PDB file of C-alpha atoms in Angstrom:
ATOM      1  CA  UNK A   1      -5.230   8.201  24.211  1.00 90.00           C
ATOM      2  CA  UNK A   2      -6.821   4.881  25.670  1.00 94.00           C
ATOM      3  CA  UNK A   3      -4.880   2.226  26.547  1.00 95.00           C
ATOM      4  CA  UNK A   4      -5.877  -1.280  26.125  1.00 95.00           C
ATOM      5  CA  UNK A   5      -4.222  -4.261  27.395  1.00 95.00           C
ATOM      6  CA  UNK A   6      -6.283  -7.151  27.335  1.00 95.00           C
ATOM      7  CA  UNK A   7      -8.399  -9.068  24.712  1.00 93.00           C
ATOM      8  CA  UNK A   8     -11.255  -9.180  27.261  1.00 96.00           C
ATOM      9  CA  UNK A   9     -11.661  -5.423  26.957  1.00 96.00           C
ATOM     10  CA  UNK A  10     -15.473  -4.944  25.482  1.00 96.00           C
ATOM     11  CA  UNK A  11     -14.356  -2.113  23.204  1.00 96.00           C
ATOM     12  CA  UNK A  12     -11.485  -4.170  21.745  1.00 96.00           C
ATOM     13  CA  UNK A  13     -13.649  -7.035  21.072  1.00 96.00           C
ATOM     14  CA  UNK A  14     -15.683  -4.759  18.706  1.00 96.00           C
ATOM     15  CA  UNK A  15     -12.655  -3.545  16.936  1.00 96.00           C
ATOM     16  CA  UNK A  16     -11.333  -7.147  16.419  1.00 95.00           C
ATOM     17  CA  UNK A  17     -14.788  -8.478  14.687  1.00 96.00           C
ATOM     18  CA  UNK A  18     -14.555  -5.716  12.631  1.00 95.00           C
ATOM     19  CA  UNK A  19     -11.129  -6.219  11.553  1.00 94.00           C
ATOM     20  CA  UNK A  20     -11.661  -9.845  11.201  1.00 93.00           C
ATOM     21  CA  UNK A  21     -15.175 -10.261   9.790  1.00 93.00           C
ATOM     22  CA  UNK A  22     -16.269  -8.623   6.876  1.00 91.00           C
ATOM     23  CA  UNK A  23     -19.755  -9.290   7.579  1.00 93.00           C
ATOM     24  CA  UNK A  24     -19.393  -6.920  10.474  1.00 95.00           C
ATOM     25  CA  UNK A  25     -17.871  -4.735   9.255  1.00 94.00           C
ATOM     26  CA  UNK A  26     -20.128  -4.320   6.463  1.00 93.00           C
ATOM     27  CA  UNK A  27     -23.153  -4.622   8.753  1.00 94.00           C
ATOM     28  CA  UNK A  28     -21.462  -1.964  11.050  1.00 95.00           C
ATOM     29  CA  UNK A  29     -21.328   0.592   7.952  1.00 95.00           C
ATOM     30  CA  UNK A  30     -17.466   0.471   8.854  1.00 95.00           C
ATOM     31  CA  UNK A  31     -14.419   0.276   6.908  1.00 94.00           C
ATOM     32  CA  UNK A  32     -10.777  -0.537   7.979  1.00 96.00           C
ATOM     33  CA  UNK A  33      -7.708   1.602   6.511  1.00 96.00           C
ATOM     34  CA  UNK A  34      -4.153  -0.185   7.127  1.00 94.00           C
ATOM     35  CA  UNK A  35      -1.241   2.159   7.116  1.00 93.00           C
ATOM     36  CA  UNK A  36      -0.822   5.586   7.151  1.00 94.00           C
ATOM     37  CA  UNK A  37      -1.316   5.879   3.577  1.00 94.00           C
ATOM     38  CA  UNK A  38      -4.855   4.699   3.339  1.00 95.00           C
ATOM     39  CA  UNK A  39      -4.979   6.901   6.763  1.00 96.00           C
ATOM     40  CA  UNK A  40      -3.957   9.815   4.814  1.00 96.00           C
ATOM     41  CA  UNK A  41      -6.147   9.076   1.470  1.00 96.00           C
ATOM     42  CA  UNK A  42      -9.088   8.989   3.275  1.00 96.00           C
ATOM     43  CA  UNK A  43      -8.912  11.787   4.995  1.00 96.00           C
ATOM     44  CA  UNK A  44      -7.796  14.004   2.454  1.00 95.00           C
ATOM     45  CA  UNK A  45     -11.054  13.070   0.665  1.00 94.00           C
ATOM     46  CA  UNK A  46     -12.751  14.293   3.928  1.00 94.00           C
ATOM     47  CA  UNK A  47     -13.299  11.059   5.325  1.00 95.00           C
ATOM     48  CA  UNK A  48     -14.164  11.741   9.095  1.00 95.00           C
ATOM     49  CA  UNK A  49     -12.210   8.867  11.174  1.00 96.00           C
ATOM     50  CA  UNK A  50     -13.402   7.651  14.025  1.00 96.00           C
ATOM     51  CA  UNK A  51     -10.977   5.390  15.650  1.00 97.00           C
ATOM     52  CA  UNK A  52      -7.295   4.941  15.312  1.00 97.00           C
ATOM     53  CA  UNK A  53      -5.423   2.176  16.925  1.00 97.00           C
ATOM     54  CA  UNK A  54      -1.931   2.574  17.222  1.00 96.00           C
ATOM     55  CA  UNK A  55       0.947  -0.739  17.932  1.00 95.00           C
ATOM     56  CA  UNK A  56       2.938   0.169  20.633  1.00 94.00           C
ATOM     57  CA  UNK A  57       5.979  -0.434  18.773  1.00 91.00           C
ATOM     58  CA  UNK A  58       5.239   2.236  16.430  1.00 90.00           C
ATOM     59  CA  UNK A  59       3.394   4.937  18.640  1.00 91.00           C
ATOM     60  CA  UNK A  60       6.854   6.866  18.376  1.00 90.00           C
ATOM     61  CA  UNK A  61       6.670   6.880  14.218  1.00 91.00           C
ATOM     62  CA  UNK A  62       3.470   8.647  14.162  1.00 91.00           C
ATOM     63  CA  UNK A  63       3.640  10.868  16.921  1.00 92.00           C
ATOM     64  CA  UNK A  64       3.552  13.932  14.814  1.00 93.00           C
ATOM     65  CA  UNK A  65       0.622  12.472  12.756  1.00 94.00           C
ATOM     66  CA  UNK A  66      -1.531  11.524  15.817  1.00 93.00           C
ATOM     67  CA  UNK A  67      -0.796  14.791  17.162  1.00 94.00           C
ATOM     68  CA  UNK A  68      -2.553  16.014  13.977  1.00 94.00           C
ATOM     69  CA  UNK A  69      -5.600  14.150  14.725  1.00 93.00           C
ATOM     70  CA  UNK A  70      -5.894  14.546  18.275  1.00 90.00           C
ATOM     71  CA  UNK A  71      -9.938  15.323  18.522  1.00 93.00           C
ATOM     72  CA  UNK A  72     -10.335  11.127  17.253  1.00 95.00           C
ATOM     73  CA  UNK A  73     -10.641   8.517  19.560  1.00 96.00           C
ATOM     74  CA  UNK A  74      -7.273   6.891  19.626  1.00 96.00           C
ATOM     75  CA  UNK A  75      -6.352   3.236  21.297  1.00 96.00           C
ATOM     76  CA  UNK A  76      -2.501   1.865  21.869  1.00 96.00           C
ATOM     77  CA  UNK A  77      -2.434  -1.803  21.775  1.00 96.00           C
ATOM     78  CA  UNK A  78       0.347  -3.887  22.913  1.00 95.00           C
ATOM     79  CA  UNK A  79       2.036  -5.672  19.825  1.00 93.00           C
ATOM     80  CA  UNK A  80       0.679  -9.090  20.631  1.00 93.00           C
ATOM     81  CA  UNK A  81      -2.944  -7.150  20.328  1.00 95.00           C
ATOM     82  CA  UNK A  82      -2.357  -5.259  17.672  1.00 94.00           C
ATOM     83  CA  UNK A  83      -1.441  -8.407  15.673  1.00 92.00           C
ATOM     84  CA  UNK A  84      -4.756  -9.702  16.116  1.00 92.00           C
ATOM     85  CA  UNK A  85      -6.559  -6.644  14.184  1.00 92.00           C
ATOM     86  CA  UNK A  86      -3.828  -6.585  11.650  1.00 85.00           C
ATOM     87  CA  UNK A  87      -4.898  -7.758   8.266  1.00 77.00           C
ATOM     88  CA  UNK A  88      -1.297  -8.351   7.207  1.00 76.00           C
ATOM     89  CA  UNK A  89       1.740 -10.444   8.200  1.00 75.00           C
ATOM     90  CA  UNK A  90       3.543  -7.660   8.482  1.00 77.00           C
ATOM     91  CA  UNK A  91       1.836  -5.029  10.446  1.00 76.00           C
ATOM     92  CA  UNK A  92       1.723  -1.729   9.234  1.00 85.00           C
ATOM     93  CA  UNK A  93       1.911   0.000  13.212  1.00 92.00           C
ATOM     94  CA  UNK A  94      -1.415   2.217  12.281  1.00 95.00           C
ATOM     95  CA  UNK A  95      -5.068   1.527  11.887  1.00 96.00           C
ATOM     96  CA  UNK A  96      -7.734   3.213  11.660  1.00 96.00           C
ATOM     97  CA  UNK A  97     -11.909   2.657  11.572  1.00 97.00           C
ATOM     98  CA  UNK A  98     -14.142   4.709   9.450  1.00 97.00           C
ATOM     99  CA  UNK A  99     -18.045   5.181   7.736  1.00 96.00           C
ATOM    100  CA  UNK A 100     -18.130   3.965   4.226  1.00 95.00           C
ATOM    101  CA  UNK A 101     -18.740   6.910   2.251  1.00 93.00           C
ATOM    102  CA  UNK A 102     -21.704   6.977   0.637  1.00 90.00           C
ATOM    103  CA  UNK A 103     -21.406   8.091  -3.171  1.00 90.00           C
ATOM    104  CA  UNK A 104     -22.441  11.718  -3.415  1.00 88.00           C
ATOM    105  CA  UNK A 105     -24.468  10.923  -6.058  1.00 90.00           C
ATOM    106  CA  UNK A 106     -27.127   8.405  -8.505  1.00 92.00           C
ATOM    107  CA  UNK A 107     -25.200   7.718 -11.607  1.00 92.00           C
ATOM    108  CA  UNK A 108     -25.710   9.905 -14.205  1.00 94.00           C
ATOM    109  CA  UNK A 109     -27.072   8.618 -17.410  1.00 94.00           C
ATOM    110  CA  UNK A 110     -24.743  11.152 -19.379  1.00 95.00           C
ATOM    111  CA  UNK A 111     -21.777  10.695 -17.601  1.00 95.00           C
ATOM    112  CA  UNK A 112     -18.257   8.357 -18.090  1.00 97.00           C
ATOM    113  CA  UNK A 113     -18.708   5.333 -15.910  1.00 98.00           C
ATOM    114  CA  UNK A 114     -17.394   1.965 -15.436  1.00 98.00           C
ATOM    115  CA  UNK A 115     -19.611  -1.107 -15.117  1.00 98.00           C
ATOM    116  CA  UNK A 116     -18.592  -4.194 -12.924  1.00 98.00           C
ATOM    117  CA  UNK A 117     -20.390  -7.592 -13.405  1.00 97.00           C
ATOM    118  CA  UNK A 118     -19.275 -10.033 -11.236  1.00 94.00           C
ATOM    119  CA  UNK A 119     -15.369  -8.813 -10.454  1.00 95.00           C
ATOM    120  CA  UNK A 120     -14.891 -11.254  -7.401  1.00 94.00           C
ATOM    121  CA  UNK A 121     -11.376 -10.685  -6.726  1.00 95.00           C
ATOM    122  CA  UNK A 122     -10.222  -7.861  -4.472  1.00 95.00           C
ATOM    123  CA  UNK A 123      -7.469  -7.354  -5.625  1.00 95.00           C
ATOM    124  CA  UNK A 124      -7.984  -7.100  -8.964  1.00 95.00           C
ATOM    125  CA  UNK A 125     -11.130  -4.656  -7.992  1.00 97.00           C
ATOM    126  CA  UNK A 126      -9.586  -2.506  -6.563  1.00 97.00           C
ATOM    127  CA  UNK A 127      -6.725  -2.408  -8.940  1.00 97.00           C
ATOM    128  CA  UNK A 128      -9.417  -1.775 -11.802  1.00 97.00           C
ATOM    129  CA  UNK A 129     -10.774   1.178  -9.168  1.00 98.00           C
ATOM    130  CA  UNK A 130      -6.970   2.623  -9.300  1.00 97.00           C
ATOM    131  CA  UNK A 131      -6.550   2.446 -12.889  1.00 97.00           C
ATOM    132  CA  UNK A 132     -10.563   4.363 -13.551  1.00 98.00           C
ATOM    133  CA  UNK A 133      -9.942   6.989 -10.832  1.00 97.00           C
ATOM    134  CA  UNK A 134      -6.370   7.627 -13.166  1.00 97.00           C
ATOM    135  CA  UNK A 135      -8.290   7.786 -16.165  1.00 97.00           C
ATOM    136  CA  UNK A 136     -10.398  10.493 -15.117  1.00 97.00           C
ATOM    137  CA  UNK A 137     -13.615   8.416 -14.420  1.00 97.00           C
ATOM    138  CA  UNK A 138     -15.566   8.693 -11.425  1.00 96.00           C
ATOM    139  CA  UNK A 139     -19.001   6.628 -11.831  1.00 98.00           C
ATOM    140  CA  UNK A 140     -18.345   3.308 -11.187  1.00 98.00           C
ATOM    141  CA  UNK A 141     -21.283   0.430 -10.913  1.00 98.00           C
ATOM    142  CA  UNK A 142     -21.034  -2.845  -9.583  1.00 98.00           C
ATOM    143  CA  UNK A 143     -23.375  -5.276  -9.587  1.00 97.00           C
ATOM    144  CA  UNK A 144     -24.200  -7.717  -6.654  1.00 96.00           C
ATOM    145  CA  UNK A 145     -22.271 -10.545  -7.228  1.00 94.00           C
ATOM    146  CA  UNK A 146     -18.858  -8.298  -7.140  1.00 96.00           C
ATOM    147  CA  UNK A 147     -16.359  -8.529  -4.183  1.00 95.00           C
ATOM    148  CA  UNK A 148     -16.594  -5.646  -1.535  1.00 96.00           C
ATOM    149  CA  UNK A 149     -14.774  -2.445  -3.126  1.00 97.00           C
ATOM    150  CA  UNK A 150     -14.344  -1.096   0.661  1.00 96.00           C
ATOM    151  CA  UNK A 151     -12.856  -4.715   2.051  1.00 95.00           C
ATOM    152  CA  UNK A 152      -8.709  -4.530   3.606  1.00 93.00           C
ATOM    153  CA  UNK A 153      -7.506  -5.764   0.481  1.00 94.00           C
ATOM    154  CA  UNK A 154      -9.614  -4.373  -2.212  1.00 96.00           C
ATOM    155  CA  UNK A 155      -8.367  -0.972  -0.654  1.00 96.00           C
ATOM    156  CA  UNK A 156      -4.616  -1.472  -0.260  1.00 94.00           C
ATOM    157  CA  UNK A 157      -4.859  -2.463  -4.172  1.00 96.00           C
ATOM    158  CA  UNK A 158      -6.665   0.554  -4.729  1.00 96.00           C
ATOM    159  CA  UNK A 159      -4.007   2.589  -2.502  1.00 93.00           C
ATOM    160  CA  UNK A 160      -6.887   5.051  -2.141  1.00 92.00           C
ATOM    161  CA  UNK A 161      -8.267   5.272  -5.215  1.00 97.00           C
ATOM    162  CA  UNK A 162     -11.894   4.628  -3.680  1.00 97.00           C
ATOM    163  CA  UNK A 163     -11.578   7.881  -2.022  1.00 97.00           C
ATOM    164  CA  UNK A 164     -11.763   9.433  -5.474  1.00 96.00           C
ATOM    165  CA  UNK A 165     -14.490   7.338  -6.583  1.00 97.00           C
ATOM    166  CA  UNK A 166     -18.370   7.273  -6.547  1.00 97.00           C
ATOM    167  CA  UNK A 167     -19.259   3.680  -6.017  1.00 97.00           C
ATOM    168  CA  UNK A 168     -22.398   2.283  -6.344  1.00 97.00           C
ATOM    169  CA  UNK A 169     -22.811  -1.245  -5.043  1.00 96.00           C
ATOM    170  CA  UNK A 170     -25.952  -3.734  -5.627  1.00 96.00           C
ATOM    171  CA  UNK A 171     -26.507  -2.571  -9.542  1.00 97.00           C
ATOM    172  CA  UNK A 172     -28.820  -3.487 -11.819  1.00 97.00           C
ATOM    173  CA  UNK A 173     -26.260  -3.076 -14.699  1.00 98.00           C
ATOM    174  CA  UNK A 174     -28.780  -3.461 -17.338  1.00 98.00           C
ATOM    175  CA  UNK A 175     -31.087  -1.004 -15.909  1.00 98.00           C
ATOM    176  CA  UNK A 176     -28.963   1.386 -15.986  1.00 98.00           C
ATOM    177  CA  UNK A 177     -27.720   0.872 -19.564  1.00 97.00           C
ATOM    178  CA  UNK A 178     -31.177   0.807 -20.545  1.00 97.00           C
ATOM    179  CA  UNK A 179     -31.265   4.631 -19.541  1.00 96.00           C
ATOM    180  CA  UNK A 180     -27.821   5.710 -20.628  1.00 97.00           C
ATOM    181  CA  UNK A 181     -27.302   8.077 -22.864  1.00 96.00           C
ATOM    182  CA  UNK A 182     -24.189   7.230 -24.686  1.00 95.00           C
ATOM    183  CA  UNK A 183     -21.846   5.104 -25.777  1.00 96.00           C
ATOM    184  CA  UNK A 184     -21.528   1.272 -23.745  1.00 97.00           C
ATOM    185  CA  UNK A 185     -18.881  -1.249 -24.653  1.00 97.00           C
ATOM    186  CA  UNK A 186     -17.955  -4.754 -23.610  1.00 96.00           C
ATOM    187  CA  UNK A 187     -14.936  -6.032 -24.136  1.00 91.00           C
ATOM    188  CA  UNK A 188     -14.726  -9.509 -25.963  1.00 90.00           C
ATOM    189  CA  UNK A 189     -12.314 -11.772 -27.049  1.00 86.00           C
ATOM    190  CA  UNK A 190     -14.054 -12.869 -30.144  1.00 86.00           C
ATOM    191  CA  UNK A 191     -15.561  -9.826 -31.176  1.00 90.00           C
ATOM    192  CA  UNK A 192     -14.670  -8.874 -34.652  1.00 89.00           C
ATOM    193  CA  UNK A 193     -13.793  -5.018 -33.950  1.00 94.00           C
ATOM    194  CA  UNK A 194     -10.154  -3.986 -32.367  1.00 96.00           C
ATOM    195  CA  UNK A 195     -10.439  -1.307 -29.528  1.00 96.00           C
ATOM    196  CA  UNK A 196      -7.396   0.497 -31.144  1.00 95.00           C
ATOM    197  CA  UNK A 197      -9.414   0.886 -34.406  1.00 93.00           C
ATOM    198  CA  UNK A 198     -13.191   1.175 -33.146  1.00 94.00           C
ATOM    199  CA  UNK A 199     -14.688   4.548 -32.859  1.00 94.00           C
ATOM    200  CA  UNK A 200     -14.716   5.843 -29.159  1.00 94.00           C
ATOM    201  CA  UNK A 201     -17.366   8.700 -28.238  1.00 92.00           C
ATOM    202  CA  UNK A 202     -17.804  10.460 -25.026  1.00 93.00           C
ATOM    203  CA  UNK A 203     -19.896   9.613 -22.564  1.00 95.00           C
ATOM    204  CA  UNK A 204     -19.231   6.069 -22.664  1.00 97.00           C
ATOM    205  CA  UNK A 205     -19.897   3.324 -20.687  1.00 98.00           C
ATOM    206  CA  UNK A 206     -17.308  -0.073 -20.110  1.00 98.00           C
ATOM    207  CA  UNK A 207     -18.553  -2.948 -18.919  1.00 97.00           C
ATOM    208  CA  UNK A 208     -16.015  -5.206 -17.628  1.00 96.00           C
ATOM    209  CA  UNK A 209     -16.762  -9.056 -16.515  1.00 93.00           C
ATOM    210  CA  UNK A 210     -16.157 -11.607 -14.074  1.00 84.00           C
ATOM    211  CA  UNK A 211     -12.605 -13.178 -14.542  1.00 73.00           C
ATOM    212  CA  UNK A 212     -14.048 -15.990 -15.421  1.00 76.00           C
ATOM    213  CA  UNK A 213     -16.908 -15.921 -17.423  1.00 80.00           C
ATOM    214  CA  UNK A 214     -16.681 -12.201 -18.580  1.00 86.00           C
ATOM    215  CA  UNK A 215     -19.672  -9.968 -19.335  1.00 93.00           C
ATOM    216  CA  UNK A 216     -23.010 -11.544 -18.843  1.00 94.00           C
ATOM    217  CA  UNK A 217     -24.946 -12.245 -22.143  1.00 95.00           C
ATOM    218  CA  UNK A 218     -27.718  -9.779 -21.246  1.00 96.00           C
ATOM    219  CA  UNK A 219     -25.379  -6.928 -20.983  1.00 97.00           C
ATOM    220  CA  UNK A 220     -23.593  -8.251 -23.808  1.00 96.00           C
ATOM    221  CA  UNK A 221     -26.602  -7.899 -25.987  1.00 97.00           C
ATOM    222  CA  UNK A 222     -27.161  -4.111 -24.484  1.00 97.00           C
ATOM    223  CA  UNK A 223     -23.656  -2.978 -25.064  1.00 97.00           C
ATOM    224  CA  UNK A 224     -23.539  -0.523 -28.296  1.00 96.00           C
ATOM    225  CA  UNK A 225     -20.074  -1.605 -29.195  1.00 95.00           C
ATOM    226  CA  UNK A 226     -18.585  -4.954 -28.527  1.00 96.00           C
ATOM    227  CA  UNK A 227     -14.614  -4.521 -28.655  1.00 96.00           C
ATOM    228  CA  UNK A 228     -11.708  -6.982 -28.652  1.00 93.00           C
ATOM    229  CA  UNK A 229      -8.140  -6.744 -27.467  1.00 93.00           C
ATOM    230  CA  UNK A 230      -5.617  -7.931 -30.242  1.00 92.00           C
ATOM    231  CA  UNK A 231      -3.505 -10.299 -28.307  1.00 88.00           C
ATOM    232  CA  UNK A 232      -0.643 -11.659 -31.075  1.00 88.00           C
ATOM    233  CA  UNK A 233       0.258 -13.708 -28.039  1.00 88.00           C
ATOM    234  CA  UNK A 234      -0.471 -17.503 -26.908  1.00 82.00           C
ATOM    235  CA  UNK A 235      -2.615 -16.638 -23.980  1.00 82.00           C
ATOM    236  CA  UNK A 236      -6.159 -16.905 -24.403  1.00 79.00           C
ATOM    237  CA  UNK A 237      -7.323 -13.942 -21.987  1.00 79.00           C
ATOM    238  CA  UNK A 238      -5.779 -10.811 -20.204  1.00 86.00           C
ATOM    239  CA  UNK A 239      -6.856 -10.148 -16.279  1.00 91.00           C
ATOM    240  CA  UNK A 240      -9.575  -7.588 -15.942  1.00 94.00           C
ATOM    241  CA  UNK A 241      -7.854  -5.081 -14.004  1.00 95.00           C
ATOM    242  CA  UNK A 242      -5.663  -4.854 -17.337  1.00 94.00           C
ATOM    243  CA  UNK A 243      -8.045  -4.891 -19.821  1.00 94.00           C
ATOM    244  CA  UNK A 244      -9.430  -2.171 -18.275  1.00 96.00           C
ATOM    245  CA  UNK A 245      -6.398  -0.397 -18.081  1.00 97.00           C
ATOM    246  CA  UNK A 246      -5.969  -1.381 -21.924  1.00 97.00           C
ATOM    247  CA  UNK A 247      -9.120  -0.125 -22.697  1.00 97.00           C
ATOM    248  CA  UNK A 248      -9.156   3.089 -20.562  1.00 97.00           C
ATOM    249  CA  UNK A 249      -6.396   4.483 -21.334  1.00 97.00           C
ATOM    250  CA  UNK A 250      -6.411   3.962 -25.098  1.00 96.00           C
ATOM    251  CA  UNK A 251      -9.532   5.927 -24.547  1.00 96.00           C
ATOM    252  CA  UNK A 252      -7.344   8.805 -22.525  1.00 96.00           C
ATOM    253  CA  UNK A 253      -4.629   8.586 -25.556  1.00 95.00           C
ATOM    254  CA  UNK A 254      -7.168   9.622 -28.229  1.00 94.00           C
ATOM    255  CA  UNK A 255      -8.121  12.835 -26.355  1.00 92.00           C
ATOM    256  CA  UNK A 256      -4.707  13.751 -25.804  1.00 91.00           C
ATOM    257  CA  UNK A 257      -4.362  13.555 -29.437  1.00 87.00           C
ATOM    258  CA  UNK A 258      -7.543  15.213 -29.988  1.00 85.00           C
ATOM    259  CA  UNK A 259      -9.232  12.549 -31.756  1.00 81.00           C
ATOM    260  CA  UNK A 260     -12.197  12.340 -29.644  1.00 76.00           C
TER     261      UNK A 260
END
């Protein structure tokens, strides 16, 4: 274990641009996993980690998991340190620095996917990520004007769930739904068929759009079903982490009953 005690040290200036600037980070190929339980995730999934920084305050807590990892590179930082790489108020005691992982494949044209255009929030990204890898899907597109599935925050909403995942980033949605094979859908507010009453086919593709202004109009015109959400409610729209849900899981519900 190195110890590291001052914010002059060259190797702990790396670690704190990467924890603080997602350009970095991203130009670095690195991601940063908060807590033991992104720690965990990741490496179940056969992530290889290549750093761990540890608070002093909470070397004790994980002795038994650092133990278990004892062939990675691991750095104790004074509190006052650690704080500085921490990407929450409250520290979590635990870091650690990783690759991306690449997906392990091209998106099939044949297979169940979900399509991102323009999802800018991280939070809600990787919430959406969380709710697809519990559905059972594992393609999942975004196009370039989404936020960073692999960013601190996107992650902690996705508790993981990116692990699971095969994301491709920079899309061109509507290339690819020019060469799928099945079913697409886009989710509308004033489109004139219900998602609990449309027919639902396997494989299928969902498109889901910017909280803002939704699906683009050229994947719009692409999509093979254009779907509402019946909302007997006064709000006008429903955040796109649950539509998605909505839509995924009514989706999951049919072939439980068998009706797909």
């Amino acid at each position: 274990m190195i110890s590291i005690t001052s914010r002059e040290n060259p190797r702990f200036k790396i670690l704190k641009r990467w924890a603080n600037q997602g350009r970095a980070r991203r130009s670095a190929g690195m991601l940063l996993l908060d807590g033991l339980h992104l720690l965990e995730a990741a490496t179940a999934a056969g992530v290889v980690l290549e750093t761990i920084v540890v608070e002093a305050a909470a070397h004790n807590k994980h002795t038994a998991w650092l133990a278990a990892h004892g062939d990675t590179e691991t750095i104790l930082l004074p509190d006052r340190l650690f704080a500085e790489l921490a990407d929450t108020e409250t520290p979590s005691g635990l870091l650690g620095f990783a690759r991306i992982p690449a997906p392990k494949n091209e998106a099939p044209p044949d297979a169940d996917c979900v399509l991102l255009d323009g999802v800018q929030d991280p939070g809600n990204l990787g919430t959406l990520l969380r709710t697809a890898a519990a559905a059972g899907i594992e393609e999942i597109l975004l196009s370039p004007a989404c936020a960073d599935p692999w960013s601190p925050k996107a992650l902690r909403a996705g508790q993981g769930a990116q692990f699971l995942l095969n994301i491709h980033l920079h899309c061109d949605l509507a290339a690819f739904l020019r060469s799928y094979h099945g079913q697409s859908i886009a989710t509308l507010p004033d489109a004139p068929q219900s998602l609990f009453n449309a027919p639902l086919s396997t494989p299928a593709a969902w498109i889901f759009g910017a909280e803002g202004q939704g699906v683009g109009p050229e994947l719009i015109a692409l999509a093979t079903q254009k779907l509402s959400i019946p909302m007997p409610g006064k709000i006008e729209s429903l955040n796109v982490a649950a539509a998605a849900a909505l839509c995924l899981f009514e989706k999951v519900r049919r072939k439980e009953l068998g009706n797909l």
